[in-house]
Amino acid sequence: VVESIEVLTEQRHRERQIKRHNERLEALLELGRRREEKGGDVLAWALDEAVKLTHSRCGYLYFVDKDQQALRLQSVLGSDKLDPEKGEPRKVDLYEAGIWADALRLLQPVAHNAYPELHEADVPYPARLKFSRHLSVPVVESGRVRAVFGEGDKEQAYDETDIEQLSLFTDAGWELLRRRQAEGRLRKSVANL
């Protein structure tokens, strides 16, 4: 009986993983169909979809300055999770950001599954979002972080599948944005010629 339960549990786990991979694939296909939309619209949609993919309740996107010292808020989702006591900083210095900016400092995805216990009391939550769990992924291009996607408040702990989902999806979204920018520059150069 115990072996049957273990087999059934493993089978359900694999089915959930397959479902999550299929969700990511569908989102990537939809992302490809959004090629003609404005860059800001694509990023807002990508943030919303990333939050859905990991079954989170809120999310944010910060761009990182050239010096890798400050983050500028681009988009936030989950207004029901906003901390009304904190102001919304549009620009945050890296050294004042707290642990939520670890993805930028470490150049890799970071999950905090017990965020309130780790959170420094005097450091604001990112984008005024107040949450119990947190996952952030840097968008790295040529060895530099260009943006940080983050999300919070998944019911269960963030795991490797969540990190993979968010990393692959944000990389694909960023690549689409960069390709569109390059195409725009090429069209402008051709028009100037």
PDB file of C-alpha atoms in Angstrom:
ATOM      1  CA  VAL A   1       0.000   0.000   0.000  1.00  0.00           C
ATOM      2  CA  VAL A   2       2.826   2.398   0.888  1.00  0.00           C
ATOM      3  CA  GLU A   3       4.544   1.713  -2.447  1.00  0.00           C
ATOM      4  CA  SER A   4       1.276   2.378  -4.303  1.00  0.00           C
ATOM      5  CA  ILE A   5       0.886   5.718  -2.537  1.00  0.00           C
ATOM      6  CA  GLU A   6       4.486   6.668  -3.369  1.00  0.00           C
ATOM      7  CA  VAL A   7       3.989   5.726  -7.029  1.00  0.00           C
ATOM      8  CA  LEU A   8       0.743   7.707  -7.182  1.00  0.00           C
ATOM      9  CA  THR A   9       2.382  10.709  -5.505  1.00  0.00           C
ATOM     10  CA  GLU A  10       5.285  10.606  -7.973  1.00  0.00           C
ATOM     11  CA  GLN A  11       2.887  10.289 -10.893  1.00  0.00           C
ATOM     12  CA  ARG A  12       0.897  13.339  -9.737  1.00  0.00           C
ATOM     13  CA  HIS A  13       4.118  15.306  -9.304  1.00  0.00           C
ATOM     14  CA  ARG A  14       5.171  14.502 -12.874  1.00  0.00           C
ATOM     15  CA  GLU A  15       1.723  15.386 -14.209  1.00  0.00           C
ATOM     16  CA  ARG A  16       1.947  18.792 -12.487  1.00  0.00           C
ATOM     17  CA  GLN A  17       5.391  19.354 -13.988  1.00  0.00           C
ATOM     18  CA  ILE A  18       4.156  18.464 -17.469  1.00  0.00           C
ATOM     19  CA  LYS A  19       1.210  20.813 -17.028  1.00  0.00           C
ATOM     20  CA  ARG A  20       3.530  23.636 -15.946  1.00  0.00           C
ATOM     21  CA  HIS A  21       5.873  23.057 -18.885  1.00  0.00           C
ATOM     22  CA  ASN A  22       2.888  23.116 -21.243  1.00  0.00           C
ATOM     23  CA  GLU A  23       1.697  26.388 -19.697  1.00  0.00           C
ATOM     24  CA  ARG A  24       5.148  27.877 -20.270  1.00  0.00           C
ATOM     25  CA  LEU A  25       5.193  26.667 -23.871  1.00  0.00           C
ATOM     26  CA  GLU A  26       1.783  28.232 -24.534  1.00  0.00           C
ATOM     27  CA  ALA A  27       2.963  31.491 -22.965  1.00  0.00           C
ATOM     28  CA  LEU A  28       6.121  31.491 -25.101  1.00  0.00           C
ATOM     29  CA  LEU A  29       4.052  30.932 -28.236  1.00  0.00           C
ATOM     30  CA  GLU A  30       1.757  33.814 -27.267  1.00  0.00           C
ATOM     31  CA  LEU A  31       4.803  35.965 -26.593  1.00  0.00           C
ATOM     32  CA  GLY A  32       5.985  35.306 -30.153  1.00  0.00           C
ATOM     33  CA  ARG A  33       2.604  36.434 -31.478  1.00  0.00           C
ATOM     34  CA  ARG A  34       2.997  39.772 -29.700  1.00  0.00           C
ATOM     35  CA  ARG A  35       5.930  40.799 -31.883  1.00  0.00           C
ATOM     36  CA  GLU A  36       4.193  43.877 -33.263  1.00  0.00           C
ATOM     37  CA  GLU A  37       3.061  45.352 -29.935  1.00  0.00           C
ATOM     38  CA  LYS A  38       4.842  48.229 -28.210  1.00  0.00           C
ATOM     39  CA  GLY A  39       7.758  47.216 -25.989  1.00  0.00           C
ATOM     40  CA  GLY A  40       6.108  48.466 -22.794  1.00  0.00           C
ATOM     41  CA  ASP A  41       2.929  46.536 -23.585  1.00  0.00           C
ATOM     42  CA  VAL A  42       4.914  43.348 -24.201  1.00  0.00           C
ATOM     43  CA  LEU A  43       6.782  43.749 -20.910  1.00  0.00           C
ATOM     44  CA  ALA A  44       3.565  44.391 -18.969  1.00  0.00           C
ATOM     45  CA  TRP A  45       1.988  41.296 -20.546  1.00  0.00           C
ATOM     46  CA  ALA A  46       5.159  39.268 -19.848  1.00  0.00           C
ATOM     47  CA  LEU A  47       5.117  40.275 -16.177  1.00  0.00           C
ATOM     48  CA  ASP A  48       1.456  39.322 -15.857  1.00  0.00           C
ATOM     49  CA  GLU A  49       2.062  35.995 -17.587  1.00  0.00           C
ATOM     50  CA  ALA A  50       5.155  35.262 -15.471  1.00  0.00           C
ATOM     51  CA  VAL A  51       3.124  35.779 -12.302  1.00  0.00           C
ATOM     52  CA  LYS A  52       0.480  33.377 -13.637  1.00  0.00           C
ATOM     53  CA  LEU A  53       3.063  30.770 -14.676  1.00  0.00           C
ATOM     54  CA  THR A  54       4.403  30.453 -11.145  1.00  0.00           C
ATOM     55  CA  HIS A  55       0.980  30.791  -9.510  1.00  0.00           C
ATOM     56  CA  SER A  56       2.070  33.933  -7.682  1.00  0.00           C
ATOM     57  CA  ARG A  57      -0.162  36.787  -6.585  1.00  0.00           C
ATOM     58  CA  CYS A  58       1.989  39.820  -7.347  1.00  0.00           C
ATOM     59  CA  GLY A  59       5.001  40.875  -9.351  1.00  0.00           C
ATOM     60  CA  TYR A  60       7.273  43.696 -10.398  1.00  0.00           C
ATOM     61  CA  LEU A  61       9.787  44.664 -13.044  1.00  0.00           C
ATOM     62  CA  TYR A  62      12.718  46.996 -12.413  1.00  0.00           C
ATOM     63  CA  PHE A  63      15.201  48.212 -15.011  1.00  0.00           C
ATOM     64  CA  VAL A  64      18.821  48.492 -13.863  1.00  0.00           C
ATOM     65  CA  ASP A  65      20.935  51.567 -14.663  1.00  0.00           C
ATOM     66  CA  LYS A  66      24.191  51.436 -16.648  1.00  0.00           C
ATOM     67  CA  ASP A  67      26.325  51.582 -13.504  1.00  0.00           C
ATOM     68  CA  GLN A  68      24.475  48.619 -11.951  1.00  0.00           C
ATOM     69  CA  GLN A  69      23.875  50.770  -8.875  1.00  0.00           C
ATOM     70  CA  ALA A  70      20.180  51.692  -9.083  1.00  0.00           C
ATOM     71  CA  LEU A  71      16.879  50.110 -10.066  1.00  0.00           C
ATOM     72  CA  ARG A  72      13.993  51.985 -11.708  1.00  0.00           C
ATOM     73  CA  LEU A  73      10.468  50.631 -11.327  1.00  0.00           C
ATOM     74  CA  GLN A  74       8.864  49.811 -14.670  1.00  0.00           C
ATOM     75  CA  SER A  75       5.760  47.825 -13.747  1.00  0.00           C
ATOM     76  CA  VAL A  76       3.951  46.348 -10.749  1.00  0.00           C
ATOM     77  CA  LEU A  77       1.094  43.823 -10.439  1.00  0.00           C
ATOM     78  CA  GLY A  78      -0.981  42.903  -7.416  1.00  0.00           C
ATOM     79  CA  SER A  79      -2.383  46.113  -6.018  1.00  0.00           C
ATOM     80  CA  ASP A  80      -4.133  44.125  -3.286  1.00  0.00           C
ATOM     81  CA  LYS A  81      -0.664  43.290  -1.905  1.00  0.00           C
ATOM     82  CA  LEU A  82       0.496  46.918  -1.708  1.00  0.00           C
ATOM     83  CA  ASP A  83       1.801  48.119   1.631  1.00  0.00           C
ATOM     84  CA  PRO A  84      -0.107  51.378   2.215  1.00  0.00           C
ATOM     85  CA  GLU A  85       2.416  52.564   4.824  1.00  0.00           C
ATOM     86  CA  LYS A  86       5.306  52.724   2.376  1.00  0.00           C
ATOM     87  CA  GLY A  87       5.818  55.255  -0.365  1.00  0.00           C
ATOM     88  CA  GLU A  88       6.435  53.947  -3.848  1.00  0.00           C
ATOM     89  CA  PRO A  89      10.013  54.714  -4.827  1.00  0.00           C
ATOM     90  CA  ARG A  90      10.389  54.947  -8.589  1.00  0.00           C
ATOM     91  CA  LYS A  91      14.162  54.609  -8.252  1.00  0.00           C
ATOM     92  CA  VAL A  92      15.985  52.552  -5.626  1.00  0.00           C
ATOM     93  CA  ASP A  93      19.703  52.567  -4.864  1.00  0.00           C
ATOM     94  CA  LEU A  94      21.130  49.027  -4.951  1.00  0.00           C
ATOM     95  CA  TYR A  95      22.621  49.381  -1.467  1.00  0.00           C
ATOM     96  CA  GLU A  96      19.281  50.469  -0.030  1.00  0.00           C
ATOM     97  CA  ALA A  97      17.266  47.781  -1.798  1.00  0.00           C
ATOM     98  CA  GLY A  98      17.627  44.970   0.706  1.00  0.00           C
ATOM     99  CA  ILE A  99      17.564  41.258  -0.013  1.00  0.00           C
ATOM    100  CA  TRP A 100      14.948  41.519  -2.756  1.00  0.00           C
ATOM    101  CA  ALA A 101      17.710  42.833  -5.044  1.00  0.00           C
ATOM    102  CA  ASP A 102      19.978  39.815  -4.417  1.00  0.00           C
ATOM    103  CA  ALA A 103      19.302  38.615  -7.974  1.00  0.00           C
ATOM    104  CA  LEU A 104      21.106  41.724  -9.221  1.00  0.00           C
ATOM    105  CA  ARG A 105      23.974  41.370  -6.779  1.00  0.00           C
ATOM    106  CA  LEU A 106      24.463  37.634  -7.371  1.00  0.00           C
ATOM    107  CA  LEU A 107      23.635  37.608 -11.116  1.00  0.00           C
ATOM    108  CA  GLN A 108      21.326  34.636 -10.616  1.00  0.00           C
ATOM    109  CA  PRO A 109      17.752  33.830  -9.612  1.00  0.00           C
ATOM    110  CA  VAL A 110      17.010  34.057  -5.894  1.00  0.00           C
ATOM    111  CA  ALA A 111      14.083  32.621  -3.931  1.00  0.00           C
ATOM    112  CA  HIS A 112      13.193  33.705  -0.410  1.00  0.00           C
ATOM    113  CA  ASN A 113      10.525  31.367   0.924  1.00  0.00           C
ATOM    114  CA  ALA A 114      10.443  32.966   4.382  1.00  0.00           C
ATOM    115  CA  TYR A 115      10.763  36.596   3.330  1.00  0.00           C
ATOM    116  CA  PRO A 116       9.340  38.291   6.463  1.00  0.00           C
ATOM    117  CA  GLU A 117      11.906  36.521   8.654  1.00  0.00           C
ATOM    118  CA  LEU A 118      14.750  37.590   6.339  1.00  0.00           C
ATOM    119  CA  HIS A 119      13.444  41.056   5.555  1.00  0.00           C
ATOM    120  CA  GLU A 120      15.183  44.025   7.129  1.00  0.00           C
ATOM    121  CA  ALA A 121      12.484  46.032   8.927  1.00  0.00           C
ATOM    122  CA  ASP A 122      13.656  49.439   7.718  1.00  0.00           C
ATOM    123  CA  VAL A 123      14.061  48.447   4.050  1.00  0.00           C
ATOM    124  CA  PRO A 124      10.960  48.824   1.861  1.00  0.00           C
ATOM    125  CA  TYR A 125       9.534  45.873   0.011  1.00  0.00           C
ATOM    126  CA  PRO A 126      10.030  46.108  -3.746  1.00  0.00           C
ATOM    127  CA  ALA A 127       7.442  48.265  -5.510  1.00  0.00           C
ATOM    128  CA  ARG A 128       5.512  48.563  -2.206  1.00  0.00           C
ATOM    129  CA  LEU A 129       4.478  44.906  -2.507  1.00  0.00           C
ATOM    130  CA  LYS A 130       4.209  43.129   0.813  1.00  0.00           C
ATOM    131  CA  PHE A 131       4.564  39.351   0.626  1.00  0.00           C
ATOM    132  CA  SER A 132       5.596  36.236   2.503  1.00  0.00           C
ATOM    133  CA  ARG A 133       7.490  34.494  -0.323  1.00  0.00           C
ATOM    134  CA  HIS A 134       9.607  36.089  -3.027  1.00  0.00           C
ATOM    135  CA  LEU A 135      11.336  35.026  -6.250  1.00  0.00           C
ATOM    136  CA  SER A 136      13.430  37.296  -8.448  1.00  0.00           C
ATOM    137  CA  VAL A 137      15.277  36.655 -11.681  1.00  0.00           C
ATOM    138  CA  PRO A 138      17.820  38.941 -13.318  1.00  0.00           C
ATOM    139  CA  VAL A 139      17.855  39.550 -17.053  1.00  0.00           C
ATOM    140  CA  VAL A 140      21.557  39.340 -17.862  1.00  0.00           C
ATOM    141  CA  GLU A 141      22.925  40.625 -21.163  1.00  0.00           C
ATOM    142  CA  SER A 142      26.657  40.761 -21.945  1.00  0.00           C
ATOM    143  CA  GLY A 143      27.500  40.093 -18.299  1.00  0.00           C
ATOM    144  CA  ARG A 144      25.364  42.973 -16.999  1.00  0.00           C
ATOM    145  CA  VAL A 145      21.944  42.911 -15.395  1.00  0.00           C
ATOM    146  CA  ARG A 146      19.472  44.908 -17.482  1.00  0.00           C
ATOM    147  CA  ALA A 147      16.308  44.179 -15.507  1.00  0.00           C
ATOM    148  CA  VAL A 148      14.980  42.262 -12.521  1.00  0.00           C
ATOM    149  CA  PHE A 149      11.651  40.427 -12.690  1.00  0.00           C
ATOM    150  CA  GLY A 150      10.208  39.501  -9.324  1.00  0.00           C
ATOM    151  CA  GLU A 151       7.096  37.960  -7.921  1.00  0.00           C
ATOM    152  CA  GLY A 152       5.681  37.006  -4.596  1.00  0.00           C
ATOM    153  CA  ASP A 153       3.128  35.210  -2.502  1.00  0.00           C
ATOM    154  CA  LYS A 154       2.845  31.841  -4.125  1.00  0.00           C
ATOM    155  CA  GLU A 155       0.909  29.572  -1.750  1.00  0.00           C
ATOM    156  CA  GLN A 156       3.660  26.919  -1.705  1.00  0.00           C
ATOM    157  CA  ALA A 157       7.392  27.509  -1.564  1.00  0.00           C
ATOM    158  CA  TYR A 158       9.129  28.590  -4.763  1.00  0.00           C
ATOM    159  CA  ASP A 159      11.108  25.694  -6.217  1.00  0.00           C
ATOM    160  CA  GLU A 160      13.461  24.932  -9.102  1.00  0.00           C
ATOM    161  CA  THR A 161      10.552  24.599 -11.533  1.00  0.00           C
ATOM    162  CA  ASP A 162       9.398  28.129 -10.661  1.00  0.00           C
ATOM    163  CA  ILE A 163      12.904  29.448 -11.175  1.00  0.00           C
ATOM    164  CA  GLU A 164      13.123  27.657 -14.536  1.00  0.00           C
ATOM    165  CA  GLN A 165       9.670  28.913 -15.588  1.00  0.00           C
ATOM    166  CA  LEU A 166      10.436  32.525 -14.747  1.00  0.00           C
ATOM    167  CA  SER A 167      14.007  32.470 -16.099  1.00  0.00           C
ATOM    168  CA  LEU A 168      13.119  30.990 -19.479  1.00  0.00           C
ATOM    169  CA  PHE A 169      10.084  33.171 -19.936  1.00  0.00           C
ATOM    170  CA  THR A 170      11.771  36.438 -18.970  1.00  0.00           C
ATOM    171  CA  ASP A 171      14.790  35.639 -21.154  1.00  0.00           C
ATOM    172  CA  ALA A 172      12.502  34.995 -24.126  1.00  0.00           C
ATOM    173  CA  GLY A 173      10.568  38.208 -23.479  1.00  0.00           C
ATOM    174  CA  TRP A 174      13.735  40.256 -23.178  1.00  0.00           C
ATOM    175  CA  GLU A 175      15.162  38.727 -26.366  1.00  0.00           C
ATOM    176  CA  LEU A 176      11.982  39.626 -28.242  1.00  0.00           C
ATOM    177  CA  LEU A 177      12.211  43.195 -26.970  1.00  0.00           C
ATOM    178  CA  ARG A 178      15.870  43.484 -27.975  1.00  0.00           C
ATOM    179  CA  ARG A 179      15.187  42.022 -31.430  1.00  0.00           C
ATOM    180  CA  ARG A 180      12.353  44.516 -31.973  1.00  0.00           C
ATOM    181  CA  GLN A 181      14.621  47.382 -30.946  1.00  0.00           C
ATOM    182  CA  ALA A 182      17.304  46.209 -33.391  1.00  0.00           C
ATOM    183  CA  GLU A 183      14.730  45.902 -36.176  1.00  0.00           C
ATOM    184  CA  GLY A 184      13.533  49.429 -35.418  1.00  0.00           C
ATOM    185  CA  ARG A 185      17.073  50.792 -35.626  1.00  0.00           C
ATOM    186  CA  LEU A 186      17.614  48.945 -38.911  1.00  0.00           C
ATOM    187  CA  ARG A 187      14.382  50.339 -40.409  1.00  0.00           C
ATOM    188  CA  LYS A 188      15.400  53.836 -39.327  1.00  0.00           C
ATOM    189  CA  SER A 189      18.867  53.439 -40.891  1.00  0.00           C
ATOM    190  CA  VAL A 190      17.357  52.162 -44.140  1.00  0.00           C
ATOM    191  CA  ALA A 191      14.907  55.064 -44.208  1.00  0.00           C
ATOM    192  CA  ASN A 192      17.759  57.524 -43.641  1.00  0.00           C
ATOM    193  CA  LEU A 193      19.693  56.027 -46.541  1.00  0.00           C
TER     194      LEU A 193
END
